[in-house]
Structure formats: structure tokens, C-alpha cells
XYZ file of C-alpha atoms in Angstrom:
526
model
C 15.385 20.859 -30.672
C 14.573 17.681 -32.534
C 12.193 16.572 -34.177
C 9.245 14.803 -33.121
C 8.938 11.379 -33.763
C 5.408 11.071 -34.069
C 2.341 12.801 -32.125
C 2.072 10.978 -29.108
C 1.486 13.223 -26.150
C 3.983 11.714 -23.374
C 3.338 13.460 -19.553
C 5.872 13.319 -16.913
C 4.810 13.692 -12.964
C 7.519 14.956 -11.319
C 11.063 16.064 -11.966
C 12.896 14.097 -9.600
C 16.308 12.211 -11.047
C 13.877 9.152 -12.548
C 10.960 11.689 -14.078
C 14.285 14.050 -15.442
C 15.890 10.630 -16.736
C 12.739 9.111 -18.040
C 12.275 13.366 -20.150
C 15.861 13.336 -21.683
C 15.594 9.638 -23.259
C 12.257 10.376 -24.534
C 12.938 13.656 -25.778
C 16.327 12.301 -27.338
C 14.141 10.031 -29.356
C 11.945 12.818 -30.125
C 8.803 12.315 -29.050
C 6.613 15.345 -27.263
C 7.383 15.213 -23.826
C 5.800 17.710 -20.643
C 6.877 17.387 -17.273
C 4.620 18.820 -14.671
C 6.260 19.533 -11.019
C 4.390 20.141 -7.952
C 7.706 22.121 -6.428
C 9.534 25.493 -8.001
C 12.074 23.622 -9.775
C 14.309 19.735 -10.631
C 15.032 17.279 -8.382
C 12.445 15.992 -6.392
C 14.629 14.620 -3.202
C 18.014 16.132 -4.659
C 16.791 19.894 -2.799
C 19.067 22.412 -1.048
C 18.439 24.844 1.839
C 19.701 28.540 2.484
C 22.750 28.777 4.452
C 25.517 31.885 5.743
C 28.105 29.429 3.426
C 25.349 29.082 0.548
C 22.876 26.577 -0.527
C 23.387 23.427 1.210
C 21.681 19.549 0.291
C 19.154 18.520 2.200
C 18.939 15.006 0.072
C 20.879 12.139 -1.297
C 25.158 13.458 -0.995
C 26.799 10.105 -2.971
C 26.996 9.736 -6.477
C 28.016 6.463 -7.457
C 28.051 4.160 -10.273
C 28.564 7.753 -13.075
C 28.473 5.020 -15.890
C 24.884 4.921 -15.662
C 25.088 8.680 -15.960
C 27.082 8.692 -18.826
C 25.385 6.020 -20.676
C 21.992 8.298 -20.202
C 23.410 11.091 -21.508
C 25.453 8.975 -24.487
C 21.706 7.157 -25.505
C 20.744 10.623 -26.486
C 23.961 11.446 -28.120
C 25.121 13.880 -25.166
C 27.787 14.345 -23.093
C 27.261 14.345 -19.324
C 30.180 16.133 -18.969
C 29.118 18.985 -20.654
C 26.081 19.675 -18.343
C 27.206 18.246 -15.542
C 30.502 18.594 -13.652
C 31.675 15.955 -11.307
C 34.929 15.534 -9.918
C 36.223 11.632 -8.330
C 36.845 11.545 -4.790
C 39.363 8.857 -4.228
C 38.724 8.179 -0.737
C 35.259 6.877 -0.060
C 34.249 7.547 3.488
C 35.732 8.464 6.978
C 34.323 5.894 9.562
C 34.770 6.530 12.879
C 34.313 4.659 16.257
C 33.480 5.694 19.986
C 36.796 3.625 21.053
C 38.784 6.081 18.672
C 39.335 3.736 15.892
C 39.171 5.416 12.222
C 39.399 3.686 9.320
C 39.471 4.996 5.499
C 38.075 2.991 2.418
C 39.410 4.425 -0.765
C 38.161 4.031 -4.637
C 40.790 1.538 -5.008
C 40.269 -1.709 -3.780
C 43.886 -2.862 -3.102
C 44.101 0.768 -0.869
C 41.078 -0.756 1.521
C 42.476 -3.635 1.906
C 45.618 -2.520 2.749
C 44.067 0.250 5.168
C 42.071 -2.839 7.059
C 45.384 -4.446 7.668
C 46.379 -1.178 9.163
C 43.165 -0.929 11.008
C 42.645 -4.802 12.020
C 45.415 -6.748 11.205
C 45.967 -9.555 8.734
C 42.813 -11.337 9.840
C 41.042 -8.304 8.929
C 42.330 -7.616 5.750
C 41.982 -11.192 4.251
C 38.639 -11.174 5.431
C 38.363 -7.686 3.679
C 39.372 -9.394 0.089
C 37.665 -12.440 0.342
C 34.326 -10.283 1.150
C 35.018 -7.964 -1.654
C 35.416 -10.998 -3.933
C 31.887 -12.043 -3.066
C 29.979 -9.219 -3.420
C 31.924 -8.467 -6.820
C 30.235 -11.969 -7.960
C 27.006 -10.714 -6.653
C 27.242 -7.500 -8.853
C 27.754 -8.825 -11.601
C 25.149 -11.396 -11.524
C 22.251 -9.368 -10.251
C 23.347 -6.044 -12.110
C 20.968 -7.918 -15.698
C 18.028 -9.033 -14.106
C 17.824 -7.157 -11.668
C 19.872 -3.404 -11.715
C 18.884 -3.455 -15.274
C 15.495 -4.643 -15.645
C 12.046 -3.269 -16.352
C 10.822 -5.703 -13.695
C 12.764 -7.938 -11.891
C 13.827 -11.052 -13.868
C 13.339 -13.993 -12.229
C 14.749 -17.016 -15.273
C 17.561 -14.447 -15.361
C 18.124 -14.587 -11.453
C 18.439 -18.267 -11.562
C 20.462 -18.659 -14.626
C 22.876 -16.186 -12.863
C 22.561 -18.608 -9.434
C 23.119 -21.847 -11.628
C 26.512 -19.823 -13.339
C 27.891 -18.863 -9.920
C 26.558 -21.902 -7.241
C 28.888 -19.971 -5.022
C 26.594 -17.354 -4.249
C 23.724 -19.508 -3.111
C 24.200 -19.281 0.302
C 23.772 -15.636 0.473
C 20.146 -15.823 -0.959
C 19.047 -18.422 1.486
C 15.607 -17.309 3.171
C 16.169 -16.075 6.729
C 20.164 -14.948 5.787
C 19.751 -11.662 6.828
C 22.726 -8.896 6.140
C 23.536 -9.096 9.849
C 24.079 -12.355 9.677
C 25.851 -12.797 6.801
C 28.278 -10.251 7.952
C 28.815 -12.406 11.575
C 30.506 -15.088 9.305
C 32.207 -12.625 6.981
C 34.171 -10.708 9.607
C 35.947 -11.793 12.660
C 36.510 -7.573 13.721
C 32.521 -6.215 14.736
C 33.694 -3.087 13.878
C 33.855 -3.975 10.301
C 30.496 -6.185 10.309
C 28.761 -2.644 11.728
C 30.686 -0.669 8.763
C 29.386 -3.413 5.868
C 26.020 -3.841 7.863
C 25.266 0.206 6.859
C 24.813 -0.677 3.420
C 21.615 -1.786 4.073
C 20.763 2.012 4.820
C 21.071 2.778 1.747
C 17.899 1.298 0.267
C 15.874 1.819 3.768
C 16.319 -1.185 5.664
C 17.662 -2.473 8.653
C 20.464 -4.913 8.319
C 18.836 -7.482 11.053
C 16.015 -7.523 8.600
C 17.626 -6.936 5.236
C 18.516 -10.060 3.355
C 22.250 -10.680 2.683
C 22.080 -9.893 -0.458
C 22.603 -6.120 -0.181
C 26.104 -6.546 0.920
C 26.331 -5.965 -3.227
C 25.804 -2.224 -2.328
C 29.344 -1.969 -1.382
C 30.288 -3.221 -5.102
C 28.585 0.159 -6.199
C 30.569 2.671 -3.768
C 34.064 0.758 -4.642
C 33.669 1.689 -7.903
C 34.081 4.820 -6.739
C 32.049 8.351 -5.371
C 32.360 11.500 -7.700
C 31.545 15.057 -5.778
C 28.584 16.714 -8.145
C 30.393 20.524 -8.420
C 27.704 22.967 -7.040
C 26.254 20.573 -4.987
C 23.842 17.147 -5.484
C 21.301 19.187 -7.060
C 23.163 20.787 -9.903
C 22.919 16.973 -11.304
C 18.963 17.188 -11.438
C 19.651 20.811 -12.883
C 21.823 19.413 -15.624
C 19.398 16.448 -16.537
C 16.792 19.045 -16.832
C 18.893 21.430 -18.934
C 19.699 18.542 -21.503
C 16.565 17.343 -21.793
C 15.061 21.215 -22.484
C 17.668 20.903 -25.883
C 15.560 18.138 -27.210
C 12.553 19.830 -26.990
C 11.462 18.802 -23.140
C 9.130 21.315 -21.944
C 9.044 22.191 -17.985
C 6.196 23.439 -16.555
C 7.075 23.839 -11.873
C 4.632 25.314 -9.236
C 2.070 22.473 -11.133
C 0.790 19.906 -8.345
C -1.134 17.218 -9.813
C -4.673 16.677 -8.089
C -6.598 14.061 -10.238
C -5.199 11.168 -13.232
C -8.259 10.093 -15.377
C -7.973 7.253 -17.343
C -10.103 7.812 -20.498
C -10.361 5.280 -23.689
C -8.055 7.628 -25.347
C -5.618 8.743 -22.911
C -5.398 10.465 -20.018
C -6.252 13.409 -18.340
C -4.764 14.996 -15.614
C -6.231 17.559 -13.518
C -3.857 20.407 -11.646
C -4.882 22.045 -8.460
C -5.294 25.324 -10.191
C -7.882 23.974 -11.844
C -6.540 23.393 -15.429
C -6.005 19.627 -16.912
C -3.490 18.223 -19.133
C -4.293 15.365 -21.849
C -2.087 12.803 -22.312
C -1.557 9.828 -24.290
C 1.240 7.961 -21.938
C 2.216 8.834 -18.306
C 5.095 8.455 -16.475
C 4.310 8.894 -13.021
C 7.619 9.816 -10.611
C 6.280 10.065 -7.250
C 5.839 7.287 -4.297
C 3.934 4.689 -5.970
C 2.444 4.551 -2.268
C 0.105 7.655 -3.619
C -1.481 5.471 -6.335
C -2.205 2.647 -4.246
C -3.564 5.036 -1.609
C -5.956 7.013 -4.294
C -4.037 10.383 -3.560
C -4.312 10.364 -7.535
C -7.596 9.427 -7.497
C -9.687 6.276 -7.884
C -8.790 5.175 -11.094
C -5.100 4.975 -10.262
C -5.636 2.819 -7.209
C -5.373 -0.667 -9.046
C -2.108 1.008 -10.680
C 0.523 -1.068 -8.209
C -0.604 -3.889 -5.522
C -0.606 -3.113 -1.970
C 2.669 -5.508 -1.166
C 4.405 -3.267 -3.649
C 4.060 -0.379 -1.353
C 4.216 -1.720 2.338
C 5.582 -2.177 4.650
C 7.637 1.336 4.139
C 11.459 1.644 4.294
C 13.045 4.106 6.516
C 12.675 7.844 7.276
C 15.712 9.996 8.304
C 16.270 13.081 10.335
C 18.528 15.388 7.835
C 20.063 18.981 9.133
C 21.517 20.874 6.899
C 23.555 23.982 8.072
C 26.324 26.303 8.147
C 29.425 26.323 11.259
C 32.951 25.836 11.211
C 33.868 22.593 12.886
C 36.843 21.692 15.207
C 38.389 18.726 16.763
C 38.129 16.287 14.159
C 39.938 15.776 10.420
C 36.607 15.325 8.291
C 36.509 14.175 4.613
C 33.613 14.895 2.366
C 31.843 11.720 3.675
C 31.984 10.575 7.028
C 30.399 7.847 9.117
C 30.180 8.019 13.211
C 29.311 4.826 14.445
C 27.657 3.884 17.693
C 28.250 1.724 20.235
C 24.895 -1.024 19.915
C 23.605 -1.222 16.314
C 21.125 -3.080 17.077
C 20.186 -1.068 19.559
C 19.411 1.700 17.474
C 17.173 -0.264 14.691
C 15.456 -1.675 17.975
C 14.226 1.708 18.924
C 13.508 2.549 14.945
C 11.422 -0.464 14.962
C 9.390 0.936 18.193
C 8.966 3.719 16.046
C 11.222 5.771 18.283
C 14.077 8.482 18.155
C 17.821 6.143 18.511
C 19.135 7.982 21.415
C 21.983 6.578 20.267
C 22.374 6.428 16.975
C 25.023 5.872 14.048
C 25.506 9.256 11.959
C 26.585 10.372 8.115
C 27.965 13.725 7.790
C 28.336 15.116 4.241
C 31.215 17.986 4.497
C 29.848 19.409 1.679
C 33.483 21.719 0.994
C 35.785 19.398 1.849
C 37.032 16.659 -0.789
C 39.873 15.838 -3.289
C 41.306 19.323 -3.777
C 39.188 21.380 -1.727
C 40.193 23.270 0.995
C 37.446 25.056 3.296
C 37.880 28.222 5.264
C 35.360 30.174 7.078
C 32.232 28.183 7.956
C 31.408 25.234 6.375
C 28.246 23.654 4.830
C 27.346 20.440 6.173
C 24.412 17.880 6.217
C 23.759 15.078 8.793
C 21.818 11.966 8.199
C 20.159 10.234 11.152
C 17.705 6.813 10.489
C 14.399 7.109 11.771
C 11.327 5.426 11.564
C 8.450 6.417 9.523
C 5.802 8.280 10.022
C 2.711 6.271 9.773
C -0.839 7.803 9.761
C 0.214 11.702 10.209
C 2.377 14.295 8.580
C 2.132 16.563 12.285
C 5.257 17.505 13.383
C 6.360 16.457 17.177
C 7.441 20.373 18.949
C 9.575 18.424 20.775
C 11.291 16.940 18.215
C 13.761 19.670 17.015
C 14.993 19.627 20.885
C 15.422 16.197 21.319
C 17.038 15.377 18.042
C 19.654 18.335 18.356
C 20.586 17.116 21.967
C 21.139 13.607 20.920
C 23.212 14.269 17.496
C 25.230 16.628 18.709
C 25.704 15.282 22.029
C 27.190 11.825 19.998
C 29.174 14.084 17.657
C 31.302 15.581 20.433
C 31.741 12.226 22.552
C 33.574 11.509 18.895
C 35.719 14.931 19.557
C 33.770 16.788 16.979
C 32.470 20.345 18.142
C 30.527 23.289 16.096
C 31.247 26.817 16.863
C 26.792 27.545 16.593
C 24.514 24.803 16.635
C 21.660 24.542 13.726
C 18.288 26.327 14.242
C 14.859 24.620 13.888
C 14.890 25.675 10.315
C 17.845 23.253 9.450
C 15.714 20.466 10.754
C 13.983 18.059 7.931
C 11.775 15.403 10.252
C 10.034 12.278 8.913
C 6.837 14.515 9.253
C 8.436 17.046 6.643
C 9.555 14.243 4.216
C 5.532 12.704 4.730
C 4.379 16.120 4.102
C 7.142 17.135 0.899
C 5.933 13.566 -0.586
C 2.657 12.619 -0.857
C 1.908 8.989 -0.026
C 5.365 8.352 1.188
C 4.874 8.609 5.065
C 7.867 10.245 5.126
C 10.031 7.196 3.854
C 12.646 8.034 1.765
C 13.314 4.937 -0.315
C 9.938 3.270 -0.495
C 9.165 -0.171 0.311
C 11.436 -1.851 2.517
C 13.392 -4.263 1.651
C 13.154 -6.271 4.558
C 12.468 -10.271 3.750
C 14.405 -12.356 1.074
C 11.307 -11.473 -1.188
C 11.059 -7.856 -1.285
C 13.016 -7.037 -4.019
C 10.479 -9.231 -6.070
C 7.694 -7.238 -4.504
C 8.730 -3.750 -5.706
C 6.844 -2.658 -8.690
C 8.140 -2.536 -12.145
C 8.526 0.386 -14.887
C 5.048 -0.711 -15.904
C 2.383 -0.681 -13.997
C -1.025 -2.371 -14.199
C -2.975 0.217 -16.182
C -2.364 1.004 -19.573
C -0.205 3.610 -20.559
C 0.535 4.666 -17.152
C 4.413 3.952 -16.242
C 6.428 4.450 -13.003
C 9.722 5.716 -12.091
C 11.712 6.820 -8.810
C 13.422 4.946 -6.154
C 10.061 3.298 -5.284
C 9.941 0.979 -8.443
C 12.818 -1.318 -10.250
C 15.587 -1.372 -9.346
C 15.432 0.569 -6.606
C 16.607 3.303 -4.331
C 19.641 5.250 -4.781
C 20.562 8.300 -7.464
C 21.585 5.767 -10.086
C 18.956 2.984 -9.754
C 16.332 5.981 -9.715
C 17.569 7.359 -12.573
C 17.759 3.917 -14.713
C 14.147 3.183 -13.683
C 13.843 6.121 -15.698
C 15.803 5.217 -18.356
C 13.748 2.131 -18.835
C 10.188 3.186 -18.245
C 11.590 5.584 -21.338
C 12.237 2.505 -23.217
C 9.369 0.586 -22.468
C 7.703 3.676 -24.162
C 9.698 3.354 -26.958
C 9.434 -0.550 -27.650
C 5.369 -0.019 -27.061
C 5.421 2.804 -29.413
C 6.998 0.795 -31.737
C 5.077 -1.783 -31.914
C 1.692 0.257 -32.473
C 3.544 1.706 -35.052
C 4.409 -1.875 -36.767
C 1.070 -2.845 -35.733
C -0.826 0.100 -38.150
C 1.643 -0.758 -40.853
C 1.319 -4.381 -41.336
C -2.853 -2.853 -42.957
C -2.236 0.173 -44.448
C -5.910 0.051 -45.704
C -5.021 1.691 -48.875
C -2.868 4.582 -46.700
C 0.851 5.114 -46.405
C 2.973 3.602 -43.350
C 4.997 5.751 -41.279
C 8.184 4.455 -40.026
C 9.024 6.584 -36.674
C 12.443 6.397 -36.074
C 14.292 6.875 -32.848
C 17.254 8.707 -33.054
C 19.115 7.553 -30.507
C 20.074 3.665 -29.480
C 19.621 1.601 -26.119
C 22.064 2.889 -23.295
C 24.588 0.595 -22.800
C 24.854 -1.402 -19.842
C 27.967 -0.381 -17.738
C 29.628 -1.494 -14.216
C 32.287 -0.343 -12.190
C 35.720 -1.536 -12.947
């Protein structure tokens, strides 16, 4: 356990990847730190469910970018390797078509392209590299300002634009992902493949702005399988940070934040409060705005910082053995109208056609499954405004239409999911308060939303935000740096009280807190 840096009492809400991140850098630079979970244990999204093959995720399956992983763990002086173990899957995803096509995209780049020559020709390949190209340019230019920033930096954003004039036209207003991706790739089936990426952070790609074609800069750099499953990550995080001194208190819902002239105080639903000096709240920032927390928390983020929402999903997760199709860990069935299907979400309506991920959860790099298999499918949906009530038609409808797509694609179960298996948008609205169910929270539809999304700090004193719904974003590793630096814009505030009482001692003695561990380092794929 180390020791404590100075008696500042630092409160974590919520133990999802950013709360865990934002606990291990603080504790690593000793301060006091208390995390306080409304569920019975870590990980917030990153949750399993009971199956005859064992537990199963129900939430985020892809690791990418581990750097920012390591680097967490190194700023404390840790190694994530020795709390967590994750093993590199060289091939990236399975995507299949309904005209039969398949293609593989692999870890290594010159593997793609070579597979897209296979899979489209030469055309297809040479538009492969010169896309790849691009968005490598766009990584590296937005990963400072932007992947790596408290807030988003805007000076930074154009210094980066006046460096690289080439990548102008992609943040034109109105260049939407879609369209980008028309004048990108001459084979559709490739544009739908690249267009997915906007998924990823909740969005549509006929609304998403080109810009998150960058997304597929993070997955080349490679996907690493978490062993145990997605949520022995979150376990890990939360062991580490308990060795600094972290303290975990689950089965805690948080009712009521009071801001007070000195502090904060926090009221439970058991009835108990917690006092606080600084809070780090990791939860939909949606529940501020709303005044879930409370009144005084309403002014914390503005109300284009929260709306409109991103998208919902309808995840099963479930035991069979499968047949008729080779799957990899991840896989990718697309549909046959894209646009189509984000029509319908935008109606706020079940796709009756709709693209699907499957996460093989035992298949993978050295893995080889027998009896059944655990396995979680991702569907978009809208959603779900103004009610957490769940439809008692849903369960039917969605288990006809997934499963009814799955084996048009050749791929059969030997026993179809129960209700159970089922996570709606109503079950995500209900697990998260605030969040109508979205699971990456605003959208980032419109060439400004990215600039809308609220920062690491927010606009009350001592309160600080972390989770996919704030800087930089959705996504395991841009969760878990927002919690890295809301951690670090503790630290530099800290500081600078500290310097502050120092510089008039009034006759006293100075203190000089010390952190004992540096600034991550800032690390992209190779």
C-alpha cells in the first residue's frame, strides 16, 4: 500500500474501465481514493452472464490499442501483464456477405491488403492501401488533441490540419463517413465493411462525419483476446489499484451529490453519505444533466453535451454449438441495404434486416472449442427515449430476425437462446441511469460533435467525469484514458493548491506532496 500523498478525500462513482482507470492512477500517486459501485462488482458495461459453457460477455468483446493499457499500468509503476492476461489475435475479423463473399483483415497491414486483392482484385487492394494511408495520417494527427486530451484541443486540431493539408477534405462539414467511403472504394462491399466503424462510437455512418474512418487505424494495430473473458480486464484494473491502497466499496448506488463550500457529500440509497473533497463521477453524464444526481449537479455538463444520444444495441449472450460456418473469434455478417437498416434505427424501429457481430468467445489464435460454445451477438438499435419498459414482444421478434439472417449466411445453432440471454435497449436504459439505453453516449453525428462531448472537467468545482460519455470517447481504451486524465487533472490541481499554500507559509512549514509515479506516456499502434 503506499503512502498517502496528502489528505485529500478523492470519491470515485462507479467502477466501470474509466472510474477503475481514473482509482489506479490516483492511488499510484497516493492519494486516498474510494470507489462506490451501484452493482456487485468492476466493470460497469464490461459484465458477463451465466451460461451451460460458463460466464459469457454481455459488453464491449475488442480490445484494441493495449498501449494505452500498458502505459496505465507503467504510470503507476505496474505491469499490466501481471494482472491482466491478454493474448494477440492476428486476424482481426471474419466479414461475411449474403452473396457468399468472405473476406479476412489481419493485424498486419500488408496481409489485408493482400487478402483484398484476393477478395476484389487489384482495384480493390490499391484502394485498400491508399485508404489505410489516410486514415494512418488521421491517427496520428488527431491521437494529441484529441485521443489524448482533457478536452478537445482545438489550436492543436488546426496546427495538425495546417501540418497535413492533405487531410482537409475529410473534415469538410456535410462529408459524412458514407460518403467519404463512396470515393474511397470502387467494391460496396468494402465501403459497407469501413462504413461499420462508425458503430463503434454509436453512430450511423450516413450521419457520422468522415472522420471516424480513423477507427480502423485503432483495430490494425491489432485486437488482443482478454484470457477469462472482457471482464477479467476491469477485474485486473481493480485488483491493481486495491495494492495502492484503493478501497472498493459494491452493492453502493449513489442517490444524491451535494456540493458544499468544503466538498462534497454524497448520499447512498441506504441511507448513509460519503464526504468528499474531489469527485470523479463515471456514469452517463446524461444523469447529471437530467438531475438523477440531484439539483446541484444539473449545471455539471450542458445539454448539447448529452443529446442527441448515440445508439442502443440488442446483445444475446448464450451457450450452443454452432454448425455450417468456419467462425473466428470476431465475426461480422453483413446485410444486404445498410442504409436500410440505420433508416429503420432512425424510425426508432427493430432492422428487420440488419448487419450482425458475433463474438466466438472460445475460438481465437490457439484455441480450439469443443462441446458448446459461448457466444455474444451485437445487433444496432435505436434508443430508448422516455421509458426503460420492456416491449413482450421484443424477445420474439428479435430472435426471429437474428437468427433467421444468421442461417440465410449458412450458420445454424443446435438450441436457440432463451429470453434470459436477451439484453434490450430497455435493459441497458434501466442498468444505466440517464443513458436511455445508449451505449456510447452522445452521438457523434454532425462534423461538430466531437467538440460537443464534455471534457474530464466539468463545470462545477471539484467534480470530474470519466467513461465513454466524455473525452475522447467511446471504446475500452478511450474510456479508460478519460480516466487516466481526469486522474491527472487531479493531480496538476492538487498541485497547484499545494504550490499555492507554500508560496505564504505564514510563519508554518510547506509541504511538498510528491507523486510517485510520472505522466503515462503517449503510445500508438505501430
Amino acid at each position: 500500500m503506499r503512502r498517502q500523498a496528502s489528505d485529500t478525500k478523492i470519491l470515485v462513482i462507479g467502477a466501470g474501465i474509466g472510474g477503475l482507470a481514473t482509482a489506479l492512477r490516483l492511488a499510484g500517486a497516493g492519494h486516498a481514493v474510494q470507489v462506490v459501485e451501484a452493482t456487485g462488482g468492476p466493470g460497469g458495461k464490461l459484465r458477463t452472464v451465466p451460461s451451460v459453457a460458463g460466464p459469457v460477455d454481455a459488453g464491449p468483446t475488442v480490445m484494441t490499442l493495449r498501449p494505452v493499457f500498458e502505459s496505465l499500468f507503467a504510470s503507476v509503476g505496474l505491469n499490466l501483464s501481471d494482472y491482466v492476461t491478454t493474448v494477440a489475435e492476428p486476424l482481426l475479423a471474419r466479414h461475411w456477405w449474403p452473396d457468399g463473399s468472405t473476406l479476412d483483415l489481419f493485424a498486419d497491414a500488408d496481409s489485408s491488403a493482400q487478402a483484398v486483392r484476393d477478395f476484389g482484385g487489384a482495384r480493390a487492394e490499391q484502394d485498400f492501401r491508399d485508404f489505410h494511408r489516410k486514415t494512418r495520417k488521421l491517427f496520428q494527427a488527431f491521437e494529441k488533441p484529441v485521443m489524448q486530451s482533457a478536452q478537445v484541443d482545438i489550436a492543436g486540431i488546426l496546427a495538425a490540419c495546417l501540418k497535413n493539408p492533405s487531410i482537409l477534405p475529410t473534415l469538410m462539414p456535410g462529408q459524412s463517413l458514407s460518403h467519404s467511403l463512396a470515393s474511397s472504394f470502387e467494391d460496396t462491399r468494402l465501403q459497407q465493411l469501413f462504413a461499420r466503424y462508425a458503430t463503434y462510437v454509436g453512430g450511423s455512418p450516413f450521419q457520422s462525419p468522415a472522420l471516424l474512418s480513423l477507427i480502423w487505424q485503432a483495430e490494425s494495430g491489432g485486437v488482443w483476446r482478454v484470457d477469462g473473458g472482457m471482464s477479467a480486464l476491469a477485474r485486473g484494473v481493480e485488483r491493481a489499484a486495491k495494492s495502492l491502497g484503493a478501497i472498493f466499496e459494491y452493492g453502493a448506488p449513489v442517490e444524491r451529490i451535494v456540493s458544499r463550500e468544503s466538498g462534497f457529500e454524497i448520499a447512498l440509497s441506504d441511507g448513509t453519505a460519503r464526504t468528499a473533497d474531489r469527485v470523479v463521477f463515471n456514469g452517463d453524464p446524461a444523469a447529471l444533466y437530467r438531475g438523477l444526481l440531484g439539483p446541484d449537479m444539473t449545471s455539471a455538463v450542458t445539454r448539447r453535451g448529452v443529446s442527441p444520444r448515440s445508439l442502443s444495441a440488442y446483445v444475446w449472450s448464450f451457450a450452443a454449438q454452432p454448425s455450417g460456418r468456419d467462425l473466428a473469434h470476431h465475426n461480422v455478417f453483413f446485410n444486404e441495404d445498410y442504409r436500410r437498416e440505420f433508416d429503420a434505427i432512425a424510425r426508432e424501429e427493430m432492422p428487420k434486416d440488419a448487419t450482425l457481430y458475433i463474438c466466438a468467445q472460445d475460438r481465437g489464435d490457439g484455441l480450439n472449442p469443443h462441446g458448446p460454445e459461448r457466444f455474444e451477438i451485437i445487433m444496432n438499435a435505436a434508443p430508448k427515449t422516455g421509458t426503460t419498459d420492456r416491449d413482450p414482444e421484443e424477445y420474439e421478434a428479435c430472435l426471429t430476425r437474428v437468427f433467421t439472417a444468421l442461417s440465410r449466411h449458412g450458420l445454424e445453432f443446435d438450441t436457440l437462446p432463451a429470453r434470459s440471454c436477451l439484453t434490450t435497449p430497455s435493459d441497458f436504459a434501466a442498468r444505466f441511469p440517464g443513458s436511455d439505453g445508449s451505449l456510447y453516449g452522445r452521438s457523434p453525428h454532425g462534423t461538430m460533435a466531437a467538440f460537443h462531448r464534455p471534457g474530464v472537467r466539468s463545470a462545477i468545482p471539484g467534480l470530474y467525469l470519466a467513461g465513454g460519455g466524455v473525452n475522447p470517447g467511446a471504446g475500452l481504451p478511450m474510456a479508460a484514458t478519460s480516466g487516466r486524465l481526469a486522474a491527472e487533472e487531479i493531480l496538476t490541481d492538487l498541485a497547484s493548491i499545494s504550490r499555492s499554500r507554500r508560496t505564504v507559509t505564514h510563519g508554518g512549514m510547506s509541504m511538498d506532496y510528491r507523486m510517485t509515479a510520472g505522466t503515462a506516456s503517449r503510445s500508438s499502434p505501430s
